XYZ file of C-alpha atoms in Angstrom:
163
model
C 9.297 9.505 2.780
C 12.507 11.002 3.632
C 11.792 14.305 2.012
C 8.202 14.097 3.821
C 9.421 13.993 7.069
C 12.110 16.703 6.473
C 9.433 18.944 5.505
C 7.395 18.385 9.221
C 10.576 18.654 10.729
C 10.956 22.401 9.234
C 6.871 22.620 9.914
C 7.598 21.924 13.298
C 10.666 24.271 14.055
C 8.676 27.354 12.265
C 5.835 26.742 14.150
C 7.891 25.978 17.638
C 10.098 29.564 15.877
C 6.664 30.980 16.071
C 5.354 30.084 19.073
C 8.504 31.549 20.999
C 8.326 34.896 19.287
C 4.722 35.224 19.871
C 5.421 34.554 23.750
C 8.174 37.457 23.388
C 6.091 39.516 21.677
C 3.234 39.004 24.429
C 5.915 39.948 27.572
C 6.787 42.832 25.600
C 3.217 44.129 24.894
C 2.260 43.436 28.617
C 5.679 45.289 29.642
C 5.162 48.191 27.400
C 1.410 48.062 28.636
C 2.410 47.968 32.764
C 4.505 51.245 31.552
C 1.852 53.271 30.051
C -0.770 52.029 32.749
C 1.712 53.447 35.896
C 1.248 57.370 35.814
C 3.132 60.118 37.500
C 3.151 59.074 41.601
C 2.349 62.655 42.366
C 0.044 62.872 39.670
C -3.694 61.441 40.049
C -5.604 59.721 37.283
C -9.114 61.145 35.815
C -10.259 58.065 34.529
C -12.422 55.821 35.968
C -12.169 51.943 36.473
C -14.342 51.709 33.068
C -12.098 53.747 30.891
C -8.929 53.166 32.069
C -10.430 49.457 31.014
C -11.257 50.756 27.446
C -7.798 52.781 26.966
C -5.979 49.670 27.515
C -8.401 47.829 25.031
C -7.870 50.330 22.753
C -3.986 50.117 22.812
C -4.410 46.191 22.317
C -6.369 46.319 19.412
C -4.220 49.470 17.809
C -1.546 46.907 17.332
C -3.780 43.459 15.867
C -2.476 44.506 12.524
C 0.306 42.344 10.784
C 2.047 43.711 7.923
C 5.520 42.032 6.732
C 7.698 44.296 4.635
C 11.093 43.060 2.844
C 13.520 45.902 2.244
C 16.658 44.657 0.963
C 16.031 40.739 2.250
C 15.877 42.222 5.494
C 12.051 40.675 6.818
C 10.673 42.797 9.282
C 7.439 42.006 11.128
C 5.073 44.765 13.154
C 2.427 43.843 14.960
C 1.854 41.197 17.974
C 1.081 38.056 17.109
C 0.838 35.908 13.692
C -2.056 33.955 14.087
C -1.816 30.531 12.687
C -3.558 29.088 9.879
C -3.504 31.966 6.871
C -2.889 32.445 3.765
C -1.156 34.941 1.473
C -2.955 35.898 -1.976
C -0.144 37.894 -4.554
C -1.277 39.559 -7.293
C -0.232 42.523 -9.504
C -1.875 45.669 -8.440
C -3.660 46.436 -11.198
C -5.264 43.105 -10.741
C -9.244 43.400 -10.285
C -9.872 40.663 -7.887
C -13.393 39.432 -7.129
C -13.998 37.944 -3.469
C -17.278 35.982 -2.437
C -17.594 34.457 0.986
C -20.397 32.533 1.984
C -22.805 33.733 5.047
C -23.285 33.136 8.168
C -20.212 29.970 8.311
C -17.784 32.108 6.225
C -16.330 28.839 5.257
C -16.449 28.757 1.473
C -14.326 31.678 -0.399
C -14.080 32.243 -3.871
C -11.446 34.652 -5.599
C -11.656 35.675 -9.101
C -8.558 37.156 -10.400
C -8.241 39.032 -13.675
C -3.903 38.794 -13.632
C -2.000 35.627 -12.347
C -1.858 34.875 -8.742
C 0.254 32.888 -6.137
C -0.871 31.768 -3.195
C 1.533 30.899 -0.388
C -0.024 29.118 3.163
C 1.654 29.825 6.580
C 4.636 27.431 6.340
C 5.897 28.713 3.112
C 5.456 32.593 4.627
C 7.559 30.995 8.069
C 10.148 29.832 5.621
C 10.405 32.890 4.097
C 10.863 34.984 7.299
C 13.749 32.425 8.727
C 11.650 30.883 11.177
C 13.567 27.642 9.730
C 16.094 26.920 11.363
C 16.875 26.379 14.908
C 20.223 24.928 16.756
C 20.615 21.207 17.182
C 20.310 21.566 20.581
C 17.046 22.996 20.489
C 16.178 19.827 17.612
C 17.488 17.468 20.621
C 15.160 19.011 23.028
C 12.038 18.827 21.193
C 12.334 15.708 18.701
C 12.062 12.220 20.340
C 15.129 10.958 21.232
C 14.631 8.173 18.279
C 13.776 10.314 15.891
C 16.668 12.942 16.127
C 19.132 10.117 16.499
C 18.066 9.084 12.646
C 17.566 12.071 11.518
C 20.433 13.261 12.443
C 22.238 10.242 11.062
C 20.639 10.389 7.877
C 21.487 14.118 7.515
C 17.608 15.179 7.335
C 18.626 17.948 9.797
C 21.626 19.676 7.740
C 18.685 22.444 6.303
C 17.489 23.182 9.661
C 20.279 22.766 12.408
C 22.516 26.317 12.514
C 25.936 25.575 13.651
């Protein structure tokens, strides 16, 4: 039980981990979007209401793509947000891999893979990119007071608590 409830502990801070860098990563996108969208005050635009609509959707969709890249153990992240659930399918790259999907629902894949695979599911991707750990205080604020107190106590937190 103990190691159970250490385990949503660290679900929770990666997901509240996540949740705070996708609302950074939103003011930065609508910052870096209010930028491009203010022209020249002594220059006039040429686009209309309708594609001035459709550039901006354009330069919000140009960056849906998430791709995580680990040079060195240094993770780095591009793209907005990290959508929550998914899944992460490793194989070697000579592996033929075989992919059926049932229509319309989409709700039933099947992979078959000619080399071995892993599979790793959102939390064990979080873990992997630090979004871990968190500072006691930040524990305090979002645990029930009950909760953190044995937690705390019974040194479930020592893994996820930076100092």
């Amino acid at each position: 039980k103990r190691e159970c409830l250490q385990e949503l502990m660290v679900q929770n801070v990666c997901f509240q981990n996540l949740l705070g860098r996708n609302h950074a990563r939103e003011i930065e996108h609508q910052r870096n979007r209010h930028r491009r969208c203010h022209h020249h005050p002594y220059r006039r635009s040429t686009m209309n209401d309708g594609e001035r609509e459709a550039n901006n959707n354009n330069i919000i969709n140009d960056n849906d793509n998430i791709n995580i890249n680990d040079h060195d153990g240094v993770k780095e992240i591009t793209g907005e947000k990290i959508p929550l659930p998914f899944i992460i399918v490793n194989t070697d790259s000579k592996a033929v891999v075989q992919c059926e999907m049932s229509c319309p629902a989409r709700t039933d894949v099947s992979f078959d893979f000619s080399c071995p695979f892993e599979i790793n599911d959102d939390n064990e991707i979080l873990k992997r990119l630090g979004m871990n750990v968190t500072s006691k205080e930040a524990l305090q604020r979002s645990l029930p007071p009950d909760l953190f107190a044995y937690a705390n106590g019974k040194g479930l937190l020592r893994d996820i608590a930076r100092v």
